[in-house]
CSV table of C-alpha atoms and ligand atoms in Angstrom, one decimal:
chain,number,residue,atom,x,y,z
A,195,MET,CA,0.0,0.0,0.0
A,196,THR,CA,2.7,2.5,1.0
A,197,ASP,CA,4.6,1.5,-2.1
A,198,LEU,CA,1.6,2.4,-4.2
A,199,ALA,CA,1.2,5.7,-2.4
A,200,THR,CA,4.9,6.5,-2.9
A,201,LEU,CA,4.6,5.6,-6.6
A,202,LEU,CA,1.6,7.9,-7.0
A,203,GLU,CA,3.3,10.7,-5.0
A,204,VAL,CA,6.5,10.6,-7.1
A,205,GLY,CA,5.2,9.3,-10.4
A,206,GLY,CA,2.3,11.8,-10.6
A,207,PRO,CA,4.4,15.0,-10.7
A,208,VAL,CA,7.0,13.4,-12.9
A,209,ALA,CA,4.4,12.3,-15.4
A,210,ALA,CA,2.8,15.8,-15.2
A,211,LEU,CA,6.2,17.4,-15.8
A,212,GLY,CA,7.0,15.2,-18.7
A,213,GLY,CA,3.6,15.8,-20.3
A,214,GLY,CA,4.0,19.5,-19.7
A,215,ALA,CA,7.4,19.5,-21.3
A,216,ALA,CA,6.1,17.6,-24.3
A,217,TYR,CA,3.2,20.0,-24.7
A,218,ALA,CA,5.4,23.0,-24.4
A,219,ARG,CA,7.8,21.6,-27.0
A,220,ALA,CA,5.1,21.0,-29.5
A,221,ARG,CA,3.0,24.2,-28.9
A,222,HIS,CA,5.4,26.7,-27.5
A,223,PRO,CA,8.9,25.7,-28.7
A,224,GLY,CA,10.3,29.1,-27.7
A,225,VAL,CA,9.2,28.7,-24.1
A,226,TYR,CA,10.4,25.1,-24.1
A,227,TRP,CA,13.8,26.1,-25.4
A,228,SER,CA,14.3,28.9,-22.8
A,229,THR,CA,13.3,26.6,-19.9
A,230,LEU,CA,14.5,23.1,-20.7
A,231,GLY,CA,16.1,22.8,-24.2
A,232,LEU,CA,18.8,25.3,-23.5
A,233,PRO,CA,20.2,23.8,-20.3
A,234,VAL,CA,20.0,20.3,-21.7
A,235,SER,CA,21.8,21.2,-24.9
A,236,THR,CA,24.4,23.2,-23.0
A,237,VAL,CA,25.2,20.3,-20.8
A,238,ARG,CA,25.4,17.9,-23.7
A,239,LEU,CA,27.7,20.3,-25.6
A,240,LEU,CA,30.0,20.8,-22.6
A,241,SER,CA,30.2,17.2,-21.6
A,242,SER,CA,30.7,15.7,-25.1
A,243,TYR,CA,32.6,18.5,-26.9
A,244,GLY,CA,35.9,16.7,-27.2
A,245,SER,CA,34.6,13.3,-28.2
A,246,VAL,CA,32.1,14.8,-30.7
A,247,MET,CA,34.8,16.8,-32.4
A,248,GLU,CA,37.0,13.8,-32.5
A,249,ALA,CA,34.2,11.7,-34.1
A,250,CYS,CA,33.7,14.4,-36.7
A,251,GLY,CA,37.3,14.5,-37.6
A,252,LEU,CA,37.8,18.0,-36.4
A,253,THR,CA,40.7,17.4,-34.0
A,254,VAL,CA,44.4,17.7,-34.7
A,255,ALA,CA,47.3,15.8,-33.2
A,256,PRO,CA,48.6,17.4,-30.0
A,257,SER,CA,51.8,19.4,-30.1
A,258,ARG,CA,54.9,17.8,-28.8
A,259,LEU,CA,55.0,20.3,-25.9
A,260,ARG,CA,51.5,19.3,-24.9
A,261,VAL,CA,52.4,15.6,-25.1
A,262,LEU,CA,55.3,16.2,-22.7
A,263,ALA,CA,53.2,18.3,-20.3
A,264,VAL,CA,50.4,15.8,-20.1
A,265,LYS,CA,52.8,12.9,-19.6
A,266,ALA,CA,54.7,14.7,-16.9
A,267,THR,CA,51.6,15.8,-14.9
A,268,THR,CA,49.1,13.1,-15.3
A,269,ARG,CA,48.8,9.4,-16.3
A,270,ARG,CA,46.0,10.0,-18.8
A,271,GLU,CA,46.4,9.0,-22.4
A,272,VAL,CA,47.2,11.9,-24.8
A,273,ARG,CA,44.1,12.8,-26.8
A,274,PRO,CA,43.9,14.7,-30.1
A,275,VAL,CA,43.0,18.4,-29.6
A,276,PRO,CA,39.6,19.8,-30.7
A,277,PRO,CA,39.3,23.4,-31.8
A,278,ARG,CA,39.5,25.9,-28.9
A,279,ARG,CA,36.0,26.8,-27.8
A,280,GLY,CA,34.8,30.2,-26.8
A,281,ILE,CA,32.2,30.9,-24.2
A,282,ILE,CA,28.6,29.7,-24.9
A,283,ARG,CA,26.2,32.5,-25.6
A,284,PRO,CA,22.6,31.6,-25.1
A,285,THR,CA,19.9,33.3,-27.2
A,286,THR,CA,16.1,33.1,-27.2
A,287,THR,CA,16.2,30.7,-30.2
A,288,GLY,CA,19.4,28.8,-29.7
A,289,LEU,CA,23.0,29.3,-28.7
A,290,ARG,CA,26.2,30.5,-30.2
A,291,VAL,CA,29.7,29.4,-29.6
A,292,ARG,CA,32.9,30.5,-31.4
A,293,LEU,CA,35.6,28.0,-32.4
A,294,ARG,CA,39.3,28.8,-33.2
A,295,LEU,CA,40.4,26.6,-36.1
A,296,ALA,CA,43.6,24.7,-35.8
A,297,PRO,CA,46.2,25.3,-38.5
A,298,GLY,CA,45.2,23.3,-41.6
A,299,GLN,CA,41.5,23.4,-40.9
A,300,GLU,CA,39.0,25.4,-42.9
A,301,PRO,CA,35.4,26.6,-42.1
A,302,ALA,CA,34.1,24.1,-44.7
A,303,ASP,CA,35.4,21.2,-42.6
A,304,VAL,CA,33.2,22.3,-39.7
A,305,ALA,CA,30.2,23.1,-42.1
A,306,THR,CA,30.3,19.6,-43.5
A,307,SER,CA,29.9,18.2,-40.0
A,308,ALA,CA,27.0,20.5,-39.1
A,309,GLU,CA,24.4,17.7,-39.5
A,310,ARG,CA,26.4,15.4,-37.2
A,311,LEU,CA,26.8,18.2,-34.6
A,312,ARG,CA,23.1,18.8,-34.6
A,313,HIS,CA,22.3,15.2,-33.8
A,314,ALA,CA,25.0,15.0,-31.1
A,315,TRP,CA,23.7,18.0,-29.2
A,316,GLY,CA,20.0,17.5,-29.9
A,317,VAL,CA,19.2,20.8,-31.6
A,318,HIS,CA,17.1,21.7,-34.6
A,319,ALA,CA,20.0,22.9,-36.8
A,320,VAL,CA,23.6,24.0,-36.7
A,321,TYR,CA,24.9,26.8,-39.0
A,322,VAL,CA,28.5,27.8,-39.4
A,323,THR,CA,29.6,31.4,-40.2
A,324,THR,CA,33.1,32.7,-40.6
A,325,ILE,CA,33.9,35.7,-38.3
A,326,LYS,CA,37.4,36.3,-39.4
A,327,PRO,CA,40.2,34.1,-40.7
A,328,GLY,CA,40.7,31.2,-38.3
A,329,LEU,CA,37.6,32.0,-36.3
A,330,VAL,CA,34.1,30.5,-37.0
A,331,GLU,CA,30.9,30.8,-35.1
A,332,LEU,CA,28.6,27.8,-34.6
A,333,ARG,CA,25.0,29.0,-34.5
A,334,LEU,CA,22.8,26.3,-32.9
A,335,VAL,CA,19.1,26.8,-33.5
A,336,GLY,CA,16.9,25.0,-30.8
A,337,PHE,CA,13.7,24.6,-32.8
A,338,ASP,CA,12.1,25.3,-36.2
A,339,VAL,CA,11.9,29.1,-36.1
A,340,LEU,CA,10.1,29.2,-39.4
A,341,ARG,CA,7.0,27.4,-38.2
A,342,GLN,CA,5.8,30.4,-36.2
A,343,VAL,CA,7.8,33.4,-37.3
A,344,ARG,CA,8.7,36.0,-34.6
A,345,MET,CA,10.9,38.8,-35.7
A,346,PRO,CA,13.7,39.7,-33.2
A,347,ARG,CA,12.6,42.7,-31.2
A,348,LYS,CA,15.8,44.7,-31.3
A,349,LEU,CA,15.9,45.8,-34.9
A,350,ARG,CA,17.2,49.2,-35.8
A,351,PRO,CA,15.0,50.8,-38.6
A,352,ASP,CA,17.1,52.5,-41.2
A,353,LEU,CA,16.3,54.5,-44.3
A,354,LEU,CA,15.5,52.0,-47.1
A,355,ARG,CA,16.2,49.0,-45.0
A,356,VAL,CA,13.3,46.8,-44.1
A,357,PRO,CA,13.6,43.6,-42.0
A,358,VAL,CA,11.0,41.7,-43.9
A,359,ALA,CA,11.4,38.0,-43.0
A,360,LEU,CA,13.3,35.6,-40.8
A,361,ARG,CA,16.0,33.3,-42.0
A,362,GLU,CA,16.1,29.7,-40.8
A,363,ASP,CA,19.2,30.5,-38.7
A,364,ALA,CA,17.0,33.0,-36.8
A,365,THR,CA,18.7,36.1,-38.2
A,366,PRO,CA,16.5,38.7,-39.8
A,367,PHE,CA,16.4,38.9,-43.6
A,368,VAL,CA,16.7,42.6,-44.4
A,369,ARG,CA,15.5,44.1,-47.7
A,370,ASP,CA,18.2,46.8,-48.3
A,371,TYR,CA,17.4,49.0,-51.3
A,372,ARG,CA,20.8,50.8,-51.1
A,373,THR,CA,22.8,47.5,-51.7
A,374,VAL,CA,20.2,45.6,-53.8
A,375,PRO,CA,18.3,48.2,-55.7
A,376,HIS,CA,15.9,46.0,-57.6
A,377,GLN,CA,14.3,42.7,-56.7
A,378,LEU,CA,12.2,40.0,-58.3
A,379,THR,CA,9.9,37.9,-56.2
A,380,LEU,CA,8.4,34.8,-57.9
A,381,GLY,CA,6.0,32.2,-56.7
A,382,ALA,CA,2.8,30.3,-57.6
A,383,THR,CA,-0.5,31.8,-56.6
A,384,LEU,CA,-1.2,31.6,-52.8
A,385,SER,CA,2.5,31.2,-52.1
A,386,GLY,CA,2.9,34.4,-50.1
A,387,LYS,CA,4.2,37.0,-52.6
A,388,SER,CA,1.6,39.6,-51.7
A,389,MET,CA,2.4,39.1,-48.0
A,390,TYR,CA,6.0,39.9,-48.8
A,391,LEU,CA,5.0,43.1,-50.6
A,392,ARG,CA,2.7,44.0,-47.7
A,393,HIS,CA,5.6,43.8,-45.2
A,394,LEU,CA,7.7,46.0,-47.5
A,395,VAL,CA,5.0,48.6,-47.9
A,396,ALA,CA,4.2,48.7,-44.2
A,397,GLY,CA,7.9,48.9,-43.4
A,398,LEU,CA,8.6,51.7,-45.9
A,399,ALA,CA,5.4,53.6,-45.0
A,400,ARG,CA,7.1,55.0,-41.9
A,401,GLN,CA,10.1,56.3,-43.8
A,402,PRO,CA,10.5,59.4,-45.9
A,403,VAL,CA,10.1,57.4,-49.2
A,404,ALA,CA,7.6,57.8,-52.1
A,405,LEU,CA,5.7,54.6,-52.7
A,406,VAL,CA,4.3,53.9,-56.2
A,407,GLY,CA,2.2,50.9,-57.0
A,408,ILE,CA,1.2,49.1,-60.2
A,409,ASP,CA,-1.3,46.3,-59.4
A,410,CYS,CA,-3.0,45.0,-62.5
A,411,LYS,CA,-5.3,42.8,-60.3
A,412,ARG,CA,-7.5,45.9,-60.3
A,413,GLY,CA,-5.7,47.1,-57.2
A,414,VAL,CA,-7.0,44.5,-54.8
A,415,GLU,CA,-3.6,44.1,-53.1
A,416,LEU,CA,-2.3,47.7,-53.2
A,417,ALA,CA,-5.4,49.8,-53.0
A,418,PRO,CA,-5.8,49.3,-49.3
A,419,PHE,CA,-2.5,51.1,-48.9
A,420,ALA,CA,-3.8,54.1,-50.9
A,421,PRO,CA,-3.5,56.7,-48.1
A,422,ARG,CA,0.3,56.2,-48.2
A,423,LEU,CA,0.8,55.7,-51.9
A,424,SER,CA,2.0,58.6,-54.1
A,425,ALA,CA,0.6,56.9,-57.2
A,426,LEU,CA,-1.3,53.8,-58.1
A,427,ALA,CA,-2.1,52.2,-61.4
A,428,THR,CA,-4.6,49.4,-61.4
A,429,ASP,CA,-4.7,48.4,-65.0
A,430,PRO,CA,-2.2,48.3,-67.9
A,431,GLU,CA,-3.7,51.6,-69.4
A,432,GLN,CA,-2.9,53.5,-66.2
A,433,ALA,CA,0.5,51.9,-66.0
A,434,ALA,CA,1.2,53.0,-69.5
A,435,GLU,CA,0.6,56.6,-68.4
A,436,LEU,CA,2.5,56.3,-65.1
A,437,LEU,CA,5.7,54.8,-66.4
A,438,PRO,CA,6.7,57.7,-68.7
A,439,VAL,CA,6.2,60.1,-65.8
A,440,LEU,CA,8.6,58.0,-63.7
A,441,ILE,CA,11.1,58.0,-66.6
A,442,LYS,CA,10.8,61.8,-66.8
A,443,GLU,CA,11.3,62.1,-63.0
A,444,MET,CA,14.4,60.0,-63.3
A,445,GLU,CA,15.8,62.2,-66.1
A,446,ASP,CA,15.1,65.3,-64.1
A,447,ARG,CA,17.1,63.8,-61.2
A,448,TYR,CA,20.0,63.1,-63.5
A,449,ASP,CA,19.9,66.7,-64.7
A,450,LEU,CA,19.9,67.8,-61.0
A,451,ILE,CA,23.0,65.7,-60.3
A,452,LYS,CA,24.6,67.0,-63.5
A,453,THR,CA,24.1,70.7,-62.5
A,454,ARG,CA,25.5,69.9,-59.1
A,455,GLN,CA,28.6,68.4,-60.7
A,456,GLY,CA,29.0,71.4,-62.9
A,457,ILE,CA,28.7,74.0,-60.2
A,458,ALA,CA,32.3,75.1,-60.3
A,459,PRO,CA,35.3,73.6,-61.9
A,460,ASN,CA,37.2,73.7,-58.6
A,461,THR,CA,34.7,71.6,-56.6
A,462,PRO,CA,36.6,69.2,-54.4
A,463,ASP,CA,36.5,65.6,-55.5
A,464,GLU,CA,34.5,64.3,-52.6
A,465,GLU,CA,31.6,66.7,-53.5
A,466,ILE,CA,31.3,65.4,-57.1
A,467,THR,CA,28.6,62.8,-57.0
A,468,SER,CA,27.1,60.4,-59.5
A,469,ASP,CA,24.0,59.6,-57.5
A,470,ILE,CA,21.4,61.4,-55.4
A,471,TRP,CA,23.1,60.3,-52.1
A,472,GLY,CA,26.0,62.6,-52.8
A,473,LEU,CA,23.7,65.6,-53.0
A,474,PRO,CA,23.3,67.8,-49.9
A,475,GLU,CA,20.3,66.8,-47.9
A,476,HIS,CA,18.1,69.8,-48.7
A,477,GLU,CA,18.6,69.3,-52.4
A,478,ARG,CA,18.3,65.5,-52.4
A,479,PRO,CA,15.1,64.2,-54.1
A,480,VAL,CA,13.1,61.7,-52.1
A,481,PRO,CA,13.7,58.0,-53.0
A,482,VAL,CA,10.9,56.3,-54.9
A,483,VAL,CA,10.0,52.6,-54.6
A,484,LEU,CA,7.9,51.1,-57.4
A,485,PHE,CA,6.0,48.0,-56.5
A,486,VAL,CA,4.7,45.9,-59.4
A,487,ASP,CA,2.4,43.0,-58.4
A,488,GLU,CA,1.6,40.4,-61.0
A,489,VAL,CA,4.1,41.7,-63.6
A,490,ALA,CA,2.9,39.3,-66.3
A,491,GLU,CA,-0.2,41.4,-66.7
A,492,LEU,CA,1.9,44.2,-68.1
A,493,PHE,CA,3.4,41.8,-70.7
A,494,LEU,CA,0.4,39.9,-71.9
A,495,VAL,CA,-1.6,41.5,-74.6
A,496,ALA,CA,-4.9,40.4,-76.2
A,497,THR,CA,-4.9,42.4,-79.4
A,498,LYS,CA,-2.4,43.6,-81.9
A,499,LYS,CA,-3.2,47.2,-81.0
A,500,ASP,CA,-2.0,46.7,-77.4
A,501,GLU,CA,1.3,45.4,-78.6
A,502,GLU,CA,2.9,48.7,-79.2
A,503,ARG,CA,1.9,49.9,-75.7
A,504,ARG,CA,3.3,46.8,-74.2
A,505,ASP,CA,6.6,47.2,-75.9
A,506,GLU,CA,6.8,50.8,-74.7
A,507,MET,CA,6.1,49.8,-71.1
A,508,VAL,CA,8.6,47.0,-71.1
A,509,THR,CA,11.3,49.3,-72.5
A,510,GLN,CA,10.4,51.9,-69.8
A,511,LEU,CA,10.7,49.3,-67.0
A,512,ILE,CA,14.1,48.2,-68.4
A,513,ARG,CA,15.3,51.8,-68.4
A,514,LEU,CA,14.1,52.3,-64.8
A,515,ALA,CA,15.9,49.1,-63.8
A,516,GLN,CA,19.1,50.1,-65.6
A,517,LEU,CA,19.3,53.7,-64.6
A,518,GLY,CA,17.0,54.1,-61.6
A,519,ARG,CA,19.4,53.3,-58.8
A,520,ALA,CA,21.5,56.5,-59.1
A,521,ALA,CA,18.3,58.5,-59.2
A,522,GLY,CA,16.9,56.8,-56.1
A,523,ILE,CA,14.2,54.9,-58.0
A,524,TYR,CA,13.9,51.2,-57.0
A,525,LEU,CA,11.9,48.4,-58.4
A,526,GLU,CA,10.1,45.6,-56.5
A,527,VAL,CA,8.6,43.2,-59.0
A,528,CYS,CA,6.3,40.2,-58.2
A,529,GLY,CA,5.0,37.6,-60.5
A,530,GLN,CA,4.2,33.9,-60.9
A,531,ARG,CA,6.6,33.3,-63.8
A,532,PHE,CA,9.1,35.5,-65.5
A,533,GLY,CA,10.7,33.9,-68.5
A,534,ALA,CA,11.2,34.3,-72.2
A,535,GLU,CA,7.7,33.2,-72.9
A,536,LEU,CA,6.4,36.6,-71.7
A,537,GLY,CA,7.9,38.0,-74.9
A,538,LYS,CA,10.5,40.6,-75.9
A,539,GLY,CA,12.4,42.2,-73.1
A,540,ALA,CA,11.3,39.9,-70.3
A,541,THR,CA,14.7,38.2,-69.8
A,542,MET,CA,16.5,41.5,-70.2
A,543,LEU,CA,14.4,43.1,-67.5
A,544,ARG,CA,14.9,40.0,-65.3
A,545,ALA,CA,18.7,40.3,-65.6
A,546,GLN,CA,18.5,43.8,-64.1
A,547,LEU,CA,16.7,42.6,-61.0
A,548,THR,CA,19.6,41.7,-58.7
A,549,GLY,CA,17.7,40.5,-55.6
A,550,ARG,CA,15.8,37.2,-56.0
A,551,VAL,CA,13.2,35.6,-53.7
A,552,CYS,CA,11.4,32.5,-54.8
A,553,HIS,CA,8.3,31.3,-53.0
A,554,ARG,CA,6.7,27.9,-53.6
A,555,VAL,CA,6.5,27.2,-57.3
A,556,ASN,CA,4.7,24.6,-59.4
A,557,ASP,CA,7.5,23.5,-61.6
A,558,GLU,CA,11.3,23.6,-61.7
A,559,ALA,CA,11.3,25.9,-64.7
A,560,SER,CA,9.8,28.7,-62.6
A,561,ALA,CA,12.3,28.2,-59.8
A,562,LYS,CA,15.1,28.3,-62.4
A,563,MET,CA,13.8,31.7,-63.6
A,564,ALA,CA,14.3,33.1,-60.2
A,565,LEU,CA,17.3,31.3,-58.8
A,566,GLY,CA,18.9,29.4,-61.8
A,567,ASP,CA,21.8,31.9,-62.0
A,568,ILE,CA,22.5,31.7,-58.2
A,569,ALA,CA,22.8,28.0,-57.3
A,570,PRO,CA,21.4,24.6,-58.3
A,571,GLU,CA,20.7,23.7,-54.7
A,572,ALA,CA,18.7,26.9,-54.3
A,573,VAL,CA,16.5,25.7,-57.2
A,574,SER,CA,15.8,22.3,-55.6
A,575,ALA,CA,15.2,23.9,-52.2
A,576,ALA,CA,12.6,26.2,-53.8
A,577,CYS,CA,10.9,23.2,-55.4
A,578,ALA,CA,10.7,21.5,-52.0
A,579,ILE,CA,8.6,24.2,-50.3
A,580,ALA,CA,5.3,22.7,-49.0
A,581,PRO,CA,2.0,24.4,-49.8
A,582,GLU,CA,1.1,24.3,-46.0
A,583,ARG,CA,3.7,26.9,-45.3
A,584,PRO,CA,2.8,30.0,-47.3
A,585,GLY,CA,5.4,32.7,-47.0
A,586,LEU,CA,8.3,30.3,-47.0
A,587,ALA,CA,10.8,31.3,-49.7
A,588,VAL,CA,14.4,30.8,-50.8
A,589,ALA,CA,16.3,34.1,-51.0
A,590,GLY,CA,19.5,34.7,-53.0
A,591,ASP,CA,22.2,36.6,-51.2
A,592,THR,CA,24.4,39.2,-52.7
A,593,SER,CA,27.4,37.0,-51.8
A,594,GLY,CA,26.2,34.2,-54.1
A,595,GLY,CA,24.7,32.1,-51.3
A,596,TRP,CA,21.1,31.5,-50.5
A,597,SER,CA,18.9,30.9,-47.5
A,598,ARG,CA,15.4,29.9,-46.5
A,599,ILE,CA,13.3,32.7,-45.2
A,600,ARG,CA,9.7,33.2,-44.1
A,601,THR,CA,7.7,36.3,-43.5
A,602,PRO,CA,5.7,36.7,-40.3
A,603,TYR,CA,1.9,37.0,-40.7
A,604,LEU,CA,0.6,40.5,-41.1
A,605,SER,CA,-3.0,41.1,-41.9
A,606,LEU,CA,-4.1,43.4,-44.6
A,607,GLY,CA,-6.0,45.4,-42.1
A,608,GLU,CA,-3.0,46.0,-39.9
A,609,ALA,CA,-0.8,47.0,-42.9
A,610,ALA,CA,-3.6,49.3,-44.2
A,611,GLU,CA,-3.8,50.9,-40.7
A,612,THR,CA,0.0,51.6,-40.7
A,613,CYS,CA,-0.5,53.3,-44.1
A,614,ARG,CA,-3.4,55.4,-42.8
A,615,GLU,CA,-1.4,56.4,-39.7
A,616,SER,CA,1.6,57.4,-41.9
A,617,ALA,CA,-0.4,59.2,-44.6
A,618,HIS,CA,1.2,62.5,-43.5
A,619,LEU,CA,4.5,61.2,-44.7
A,620,VAL,CA,3.5,61.1,-48.4
A,621,PRO,CA,6.3,63.2,-50.0
A,622,ASP,CA,5.5,66.1,-52.2
A,623,LEU,CA,6.2,64.9,-55.8
A,624,PRO,CA,4.2,67.2,-58.2
A,625,ALA,CA,4.8,64.9,-61.2
A,626,LEU,CA,2.9,62.1,-59.5
A,627,LYS,CA,0.0,64.2,-58.3
A,628,PRO,CA,-2.4,63.1,-61.1
A,629,PHE,CA,-1.9,59.5,-60.2
A,630,ARG,CA,-2.5,59.8,-56.4
A,631,PRO,CA,-5.2,57.3,-55.6
A,632,GLY,CA,-8.4,58.6,-54.2
A,633,VAL,CA,-8.4,57.7,-50.5
A,634,PRO,CA,-11.5,55.5,-49.8
A,635,VAL,CA,-13.9,57.3,-47.6
A,636,ARG,CA,-14.9,55.5,-44.4
A,637,PRO,CA,-18.6,55.0,-44.0
A,638,PRO,CA,-20.0,57.8,-41.7
A,639,VAL,CA,-20.4,56.9,-38.1
A,640,GLU,CA,-24.1,56.3,-37.3
A,641,MET,CA,-25.6,58.8,-34.9
A,642,PRO,CA,-27.3,57.3,-31.9
A,643,GLY,CA,-30.5,59.0,-32.8
A,644,PRO,CA,-31.8,62.2,-34.4
A,645,VAL,CA,-30.4,65.3,-32.8
A,646,VAL,CA,-33.7,67.2,-33.1
A,647,ARG,CA,-36.7,65.3,-32.1
A,648,PRO,CA,-39.6,65.7,-34.5
A,649,ARG,CA,-42.5,67.4,-32.8
A,650,PRO,CA,-46.0,67.1,-34.0
A,651,VAL,CA,-47.2,70.3,-35.5
A,652,THR,CA,-50.1,71.6,-33.7
A,653,ASP,CA,-52.0,74.8,-34.4
B,154,ADP,N1,4.2,34.1,-43.7
B,154,ADP,C1,2.9,33.7,-43.7
B,154,ADP,N2,2.4,33.2,-42.6
B,154,ADP,C2,1.1,32.8,-42.6
B,154,ADP,N3,0.3,32.9,-43.7
B,154,ADP,C3,0.7,33.4,-44.8
B,154,ADP,C4,2.1,33.9,-44.9
B,154,ADP,N4,2.3,34.4,-46.1
B,154,ADP,C5,1.1,34.3,-46.8
B,154,ADP,N5,0.2,33.7,-46.0
B,154,ADP,C6,-1.2,33.4,-46.3
B,154,ADP,O1,-1.2,32.7,-47.6
B,154,ADP,C7,-2.2,33.1,-48.4
B,154,ADP,C8,-1.7,33.6,-49.8
B,154,ADP,O2,-0.8,34.6,-49.6
B,154,ADP,P1,-0.6,35.7,-50.7
B,154,ADP,O3,0.5,36.6,-50.2
B,154,ADP,O4,-1.9,36.4,-51.1
B,154,ADP,O5,-0.1,34.9,-51.9
B,154,ADP,P2,0.2,35.2,-53.4
B,154,ADP,O6,0.2,36.7,-53.5
B,154,ADP,O7,1.5,34.6,-53.8
B,154,ADP,O8,-0.9,34.6,-54.2
B,154,ADP,C9,-2.9,34.3,-47.7
B,154,ADP,O9,-4.1,33.8,-47.2
B,154,ADP,C10,-2.0,34.6,-46.6
B,154,ADP,O10,-2.7,35.0,-45.4
B,155,MG,MG1,-0.8,38.0,-54.9
């Protein structure tokens, strides 16, 4: 009897704890990591570090001095030496530790063992980055951070830099227009392209930037952001009128830069500029970001008559992509496919769009259109994205690498609210005034009752 009581007394709480831990792990992986996962993995790492490194072939033979010292002081056998380990730094999603490589080792040696390290220490993934020659950082990620995306809180907003998604190694993916001026985002329908755009619009809305939209789906994606947009075209006819205005704006900006360069022949070198960023702040034109959702709509024509207009638009887009950067005009293009089958100029425009993000696609050819020139593994990674995870994408890096990213969820209502709140930030660009979208009027608030009560007329 007493045995049974003891068993119940001890077993009950243990079972409850175990169940609670399993529940937390499945439902709140972040909480599980901070309370249980982190200490367990830290202990595993500390206790097995030497033997795991040896099993992965990351150790080197000890120096002769070390052999002598060990032999003189202890009776232990002389073991191979693992890379020197720095202190373990815990984070909310994993932990980091730096390793100093031994002579003759390279970061790729550690990277090839990443999968083995992750199993040895019981974490979701291990990533290796080079800090400086001879020093690498192991970034252990405790759980699948892309399942429920939470952006890190401490992010410094900067002009034309928008943290738009999370990488699988839990670092933010930042869309930086100053380094990657134009980008192409591809993906099948319902893969999360418009969500990506939504984040960019909401992020840029709070910055002194002019936002221009071309949304040939009759404006269903971009019209809710109308209060913050400087111009919006909702069909190819309007786009055909808007693009020449942007080209004119770009040419005016080049003229401005040119007059500045020609001020005086003895202007010091550092004041001669070839883009708007070199101009003094009060003269500098405001940057313009042009969002194009469903780009194929601009290319596809039904009649022979439309063909001329299409060719003009495509040429104008190519010119904006070629020359826009220095004038502070940036392109953000979204589409389902973007290949030669769209017709003349499509591949030429694509070549100008440096940044590439590829959401889920239906066939390999589409993924190749986005990532083919970056890496073959990136193409297969994009083809492996499951439909249950909208927003998941493969992003090309400027360095030639690639990573999996996912945007957090942001409702259209929230993004539209951000745009309404920042409507006062719409910059003054006279050329775009005719294209400023009419702000939808909210339905008038119903009065609780008539202010003046009707009184029967009596005489
Ligand atoms: N990161 C995300 N997390 C959760 N749901 C998402 C995410 N991205 C997109 N979705 C959902 O997937 C659906 C399709 O997204 P959308 O951006 O409209 O795709 P597309 O423009 O490629 O057709 C929407 O219902 C959206 O709410
Ligand atoms: Mg869409």
